[in-house]
């Protein structure tokens, strides 16, 4: 929490510094579609330790991040929506294979503190909803016939959380055309999370039935620092 507060203070300081510049810079009204590739500094150690010793060992944390969304600027204010997926947290314990993942959808708001024909700099704050998923299955039972399929054991757990992302973003506009640009961008920030539910037994078929919750298992969410590289196509209306 202290790190997030320091990051927010830094963002406000950057905003005030650029807001005091006397140079008149060009404003841009635009919209874009973007794809992000990045890394999130997530920690699954508490969740891993909450299982009985030796069941899964040290559970691998999904650090790789893939996301997409769309941004709108008018003229200095920014609004965007994005969907983020943290993938790659898979591994094996003594008797089970597993996958740990997290997803979130956010709405972000920002203000451009630096604008030109080739550069945009803007801090953002957002709010969103996220879900974590932990799936595991037995790795010792194989199916020799159709009847054996019913002996393969597995389970899915789900939990939900509230997301408050804080970030500083830089976009470089590339291209000679006035109305369309390609963008290479970079975002760095911190996700604050508020847990909304305990882990609950899920259904791979999506059936809406009463499921037990497991308060003895520690939560896992997307709280932590992140960095994202962005590729986008912009439609610009000057």
Tab-separated table of C-alpha atoms in Angstrom:
chain	number	residue	atom	x	y	z
A	1	UNK	CA	0.000	0.000	0.000
A	2	UNK	CA	2.843	2.423	0.835
A	3	UNK	CA	4.389	1.774	-2.584
A	4	UNK	CA	1.096	2.578	-4.272
A	5	UNK	CA	0.762	5.855	-2.332
A	6	UNK	CA	4.311	6.872	-3.301
A	7	UNK	CA	3.564	6.037	-6.927
A	8	UNK	CA	0.402	8.186	-6.825
A	9	UNK	CA	2.324	11.117	-5.305
A	10	UNK	CA	4.941	10.787	-8.053
A	11	UNK	CA	2.218	10.792	-10.722
A	12	UNK	CA	0.625	13.943	-9.277
A	13	UNK	CA	4.033	15.653	-9.186
A	14	UNK	CA	4.649	14.833	-12.845
A	15	UNK	CA	1.217	16.172	-13.722
A	16	UNK	CA	1.823	19.467	-11.900
A	17	UNK	CA	5.236	19.901	-13.508
A	18	UNK	CA	3.903	19.612	-17.034
A	19	UNK	CA	0.748	21.601	-16.292
A	20	UNK	CA	2.905	24.610	-15.453
A	21	UNK	CA	4.642	24.656	-18.839
A	22	UNK	CA	3.890	27.826	-20.748
A	23	UNK	CA	4.552	26.363	-24.166
A	24	UNK	CA	1.341	25.854	-26.127
A	25	UNK	CA	1.272	22.360	-27.495
A	26	UNK	CA	-0.930	20.842	-30.114
A	27	UNK	CA	-4.045	18.994	-28.861
A	28	UNK	CA	-5.289	15.893	-30.627
A	29	UNK	CA	-8.711	14.288	-30.777
A	30	UNK	CA	-8.289	10.621	-31.558
A	31	UNK	CA	-9.356	7.041	-31.031
A	32	UNK	CA	-7.322	3.861	-31.206
A	33	UNK	CA	-7.328	0.107	-30.833
A	34	UNK	CA	-4.335	-1.340	-28.976
A	35	UNK	CA	-2.689	-4.595	-27.914
A	36	UNK	CA	-0.434	-4.803	-24.856
A	37	UNK	CA	2.289	-7.297	-24.008
A	38	UNK	CA	3.798	-7.045	-20.577
A	39	UNK	CA	4.815	-8.367	-17.205
A	40	UNK	CA	3.056	-8.186	-13.833
A	41	UNK	CA	4.923	-8.656	-10.562
A	42	UNK	CA	2.371	-10.982	-8.957
A	43	UNK	CA	2.878	-13.073	-5.824
A	44	UNK	CA	1.163	-16.436	-5.257
A	45	UNK	CA	3.260	-17.463	-2.253
A	46	UNK	CA	0.496	-16.973	0.337
A	47	UNK	CA	-1.958	-18.915	-1.819
A	48	UNK	CA	0.608	-21.672	-2.314
A	49	UNK	CA	1.316	-21.933	1.421
A	50	UNK	CA	-2.374	-22.192	2.314
A	51	UNK	CA	-2.633	-25.675	0.797
A	52	UNK	CA	-1.602	-28.771	2.740
A	53	UNK	CA	2.188	-29.205	2.549
A	54	UNK	CA	3.417	-31.003	-0.537
A	55	UNK	CA	0.151	-30.943	-2.506
A	56	UNK	CA	1.379	-28.544	-5.197
A	57	UNK	CA	4.763	-27.358	-3.929
A	58	UNK	CA	5.551	-23.742	-4.847
A	59	UNK	CA	2.743	-22.701	-7.177
A	60	UNK	CA	4.040	-20.912	-10.274
A	61	UNK	CA	2.882	-17.284	-10.585
A	62	UNK	CA	1.483	-16.055	-13.930
A	63	UNK	CA	3.698	-13.108	-14.847
A	64	UNK	CA	3.146	-12.789	-18.597
A	65	UNK	CA	0.355	-10.361	-19.505
A	66	UNK	CA	-1.653	-10.006	-22.717
A	67	UNK	CA	-4.348	-7.356	-23.150
A	68	UNK	CA	-6.349	-5.415	-25.699
A	69	UNK	CA	-8.668	-2.428	-25.680
A	70	UNK	CA	-9.584	0.920	-27.179
A	71	UNK	CA	-8.694	4.518	-26.198
A	72	UNK	CA	-10.406	7.860	-26.841
A	73	UNK	CA	-8.869	11.351	-26.399
A	74	UNK	CA	-10.799	14.630	-26.483
A	75	UNK	CA	-8.856	16.858	-26.574
A	76	UNK	CA	-6.559	16.267	-23.582
A	77	UNK	CA	-8.800	13.991	-21.543
A	78	UNK	CA	-8.417	10.250	-22.023
A	79	UNK	CA	-10.840	7.387	-21.574
A	80	UNK	CA	-10.229	3.747	-22.411
A	81	UNK	CA	-11.423	0.232	-21.756
A	82	UNK	CA	-9.158	-2.788	-21.645
A	83	UNK	CA	-9.172	-6.505	-20.895
A	84	UNK	CA	-6.057	-8.001	-19.297
A	85	UNK	CA	-5.146	-11.669	-19.015
A	86	UNK	CA	-2.310	-12.972	-16.829
A	87	UNK	CA	-1.203	-16.330	-18.200
A	88	UNK	CA	1.541	-18.873	-17.660
A	89	UNK	CA	1.107	-20.004	-14.048
A	90	UNK	CA	1.065	-23.751	-14.696
A	91	UNK	CA	3.014	-26.633	-13.176
A	92	UNK	CA	2.815	-29.948	-11.389
A	93	UNK	CA	2.725	-31.193	-7.834
A	94	UNK	CA	3.302	-34.726	-6.623
A	95	UNK	CA	-0.026	-36.041	-7.913
A	96	UNK	CA	-1.702	-33.142	-9.707
A	97	UNK	CA	-1.119	-30.742	-12.577
A	98	UNK	CA	-2.501	-27.213	-12.222
A	99	UNK	CA	-2.979	-23.820	-13.839
A	100	UNK	CA	-3.301	-20.471	-12.027
A	101	UNK	CA	-4.521	-17.425	-13.954
A	102	UNK	CA	-6.164	-14.036	-13.466
A	103	UNK	CA	-8.291	-11.825	-15.698
A	104	UNK	CA	-9.541	-8.273	-15.347
A	105	UNK	CA	-11.549	-5.670	-17.231
A	106	UNK	CA	-10.845	-1.984	-16.512
A	107	UNK	CA	-12.092	1.498	-17.356
A	108	UNK	CA	-9.270	4.081	-17.201
A	109	UNK	CA	-9.335	7.870	-17.130
A	110	UNK	CA	-6.400	10.198	-17.715
A	111	UNK	CA	-5.138	13.600	-18.747
A	112	UNK	CA	-2.433	14.343	-21.305
A	113	UNK	CA	0.311	16.377	-19.633
A	114	UNK	CA	2.445	16.363	-22.778
A	115	UNK	CA	1.167	16.419	-26.361
A	116	UNK	CA	2.802	16.928	-29.734
A	117	UNK	CA	2.496	15.519	-33.217
A	118	UNK	CA	4.714	12.577	-32.231
A	119	UNK	CA	4.485	12.172	-28.439
A	120	UNK	CA	1.769	11.781	-25.789
A	121	UNK	CA	2.363	11.482	-22.039
A	122	UNK	CA	-0.570	10.883	-19.694
A	123	UNK	CA	-1.102	9.509	-16.159
A	124	UNK	CA	-4.216	7.383	-15.659
A	125	UNK	CA	-6.367	6.029	-12.848
A	126	UNK	CA	-8.953	3.336	-13.346
A	127	UNK	CA	-11.445	0.957	-11.818
A	128	UNK	CA	-12.325	-2.569	-12.833
A	129	UNK	CA	-13.401	-6.067	-11.939
A	130	UNK	CA	-11.197	-9.145	-11.871
A	131	UNK	CA	-11.416	-12.894	-11.461
A	132	UNK	CA	-8.832	-15.507	-10.486
A	133	UNK	CA	-8.992	-19.141	-11.537
A	134	UNK	CA	-7.177	-22.205	-10.218
A	135	UNK	CA	-7.711	-25.515	-12.025
A	136	UNK	CA	-6.093	-28.838	-11.198
A	137	UNK	CA	-6.467	-32.477	-12.157
A	138	UNK	CA	-4.942	-35.833	-11.341
A	139	UNK	CA	-1.938	-36.689	-13.483
A	140	UNK	CA	-1.694	-40.337	-12.417
A	141	UNK	CA	-4.884	-41.689	-13.984
A	142	UNK	CA	-4.986	-42.307	-17.720
A	143	UNK	CA	-7.979	-43.437	-19.743
A	144	UNK	CA	-7.705	-46.774	-21.529
A	145	UNK	CA	-11.374	-46.808	-22.476
A	146	UNK	CA	-14.437	-44.575	-22.271
A	147	UNK	CA	-15.392	-45.798	-18.805
A	148	UNK	CA	-11.998	-44.718	-17.399
A	149	UNK	CA	-12.766	-41.091	-18.277
A	150	UNK	CA	-15.170	-40.921	-15.329
A	151	UNK	CA	-12.350	-41.798	-12.915
A	152	UNK	CA	-10.206	-38.773	-13.820
A	153	UNK	CA	-10.494	-36.305	-10.966
A	154	UNK	CA	-10.162	-32.519	-11.190
A	155	UNK	CA	-11.562	-29.289	-9.790
A	156	UNK	CA	-11.812	-25.582	-10.529
A	157	UNK	CA	-11.757	-22.694	-8.045
A	158	UNK	CA	-12.723	-19.075	-8.732
A	159	UNK	CA	-12.544	-15.806	-6.801
A	160	UNK	CA	-13.295	-12.156	-7.605
A	161	UNK	CA	-11.686	-8.817	-6.764
A	162	UNK	CA	-11.932	-5.074	-7.437
A	163	UNK	CA	-9.093	-3.475	-9.439
A	164	UNK	CA	-7.779	0.120	-9.096
A	165	UNK	CA	-4.912	0.595	-11.585
A	166	UNK	CA	-2.561	3.621	-11.436
A	167	UNK	CA	-0.208	4.166	-14.372
A	168	UNK	CA	1.960	6.589	-16.346
A	169	UNK	CA	1.747	6.135	-20.123
A	170	UNK	CA	3.924	7.278	-23.037
A	171	UNK	CA	2.907	6.909	-26.690
A	172	UNK	CA	5.105	7.561	-29.720
A	173	UNK	CA	3.129	8.349	-32.893
A	174	UNK	CA	4.734	7.048	-36.093
A	175	UNK	CA	3.806	7.799	-39.691
A	176	UNK	CA	3.568	10.634	-42.204
A	177	UNK	CA	-0.190	10.606	-42.684
A	178	UNK	CA	-2.130	13.272	-40.795
A	179	UNK	CA	-5.191	11.209	-39.916
A	180	UNK	CA	-3.768	7.727	-39.210
A	181	UNK	CA	-0.738	6.851	-37.088
A	182	UNK	CA	0.911	3.743	-35.764
A	183	UNK	CA	1.781	3.883	-32.073
A	184	UNK	CA	4.489	2.314	-29.948
A	185	UNK	CA	3.746	2.877	-26.287
A	186	UNK	CA	4.902	2.013	-22.795
A	187	UNK	CA	2.917	1.918	-19.551
A	188	UNK	CA	4.196	1.402	-16.010
A	189	UNK	CA	2.076	1.368	-12.900
A	190	UNK	CA	0.635	-0.385	-9.887
A	191	UNK	CA	-2.568	-2.376	-9.403
A	192	UNK	CA	-4.431	-1.980	-6.117
A	193	UNK	CA	-6.837	-4.874	-5.465
A	194	UNK	CA	-9.715	-5.355	-3.028
A	195	UNK	CA	-10.848	-8.964	-2.606
A	196	UNK	CA	-14.592	-9.433	-3.069
A	197	UNK	CA	-14.976	-13.156	-2.439
A	198	UNK	CA	-13.284	-16.258	-1.061
A	199	UNK	CA	-12.281	-19.045	-3.387
A	200	UNK	CA	-15.370	-20.939	-4.528
A	201	UNK	CA	-15.801	-24.225	-6.312
A	202	UNK	CA	-16.356	-23.477	-10.000
A	203	UNK	CA	-17.812	-25.366	-12.912
A	204	UNK	CA	-16.026	-26.005	-16.202
A	205	UNK	CA	-19.462	-26.126	-17.830
A	206	UNK	CA	-20.523	-22.793	-16.354
A	207	UNK	CA	-23.471	-24.270	-14.470
A	208	UNK	CA	-25.034	-21.881	-11.951
A	209	UNK	CA	-25.370	-24.076	-8.892
A	210	UNK	CA	-24.723	-23.567	-5.187
A	211	UNK	CA	-21.000	-23.953	-4.565
A	212	UNK	CA	-18.979	-24.154	-1.373
A	213	UNK	CA	-16.435	-21.443	-0.517
A	214	UNK	CA	-13.038	-22.059	1.056
A	215	UNK	CA	-12.016	-19.292	3.437
A	216	UNK	CA	-8.939	-21.267	4.573
A	217	UNK	CA	-7.298	-20.678	1.168
A	218	UNK	CA	-5.474	-17.372	0.785
A	219	UNK	CA	-6.571	-15.094	-2.100
A	220	UNK	CA	-4.694	-14.525	-5.341
A	221	UNK	CA	-5.228	-11.393	-7.437
A	222	UNK	CA	-3.389	-8.957	-9.731
A	223	UNK	CA	-2.050	-6.582	-7.072
A	224	UNK	CA	1.493	-5.443	-7.833
A	225	UNK	CA	3.654	-3.457	-10.242
A	226	UNK	CA	3.304	-3.936	-13.983
A	227	UNK	CA	4.947	-2.766	-17.192
A	228	UNK	CA	3.373	-3.041	-20.655
A	229	UNK	CA	4.573	-2.440	-24.203
A	230	UNK	CA	1.806	-1.257	-26.496
A	231	UNK	CA	1.152	-1.449	-30.234
A	232	UNK	CA	-1.773	0.587	-31.559
A	233	UNK	CA	-3.374	2.059	-34.656
A	234	UNK	CA	-4.693	5.600	-34.203
A	235	UNK	CA	-7.354	7.486	-36.093
A	236	UNK	CA	-6.623	11.190	-35.546
A	237	UNK	CA	-8.999	14.104	-36.000
A	238	UNK	CA	-7.120	17.381	-35.548
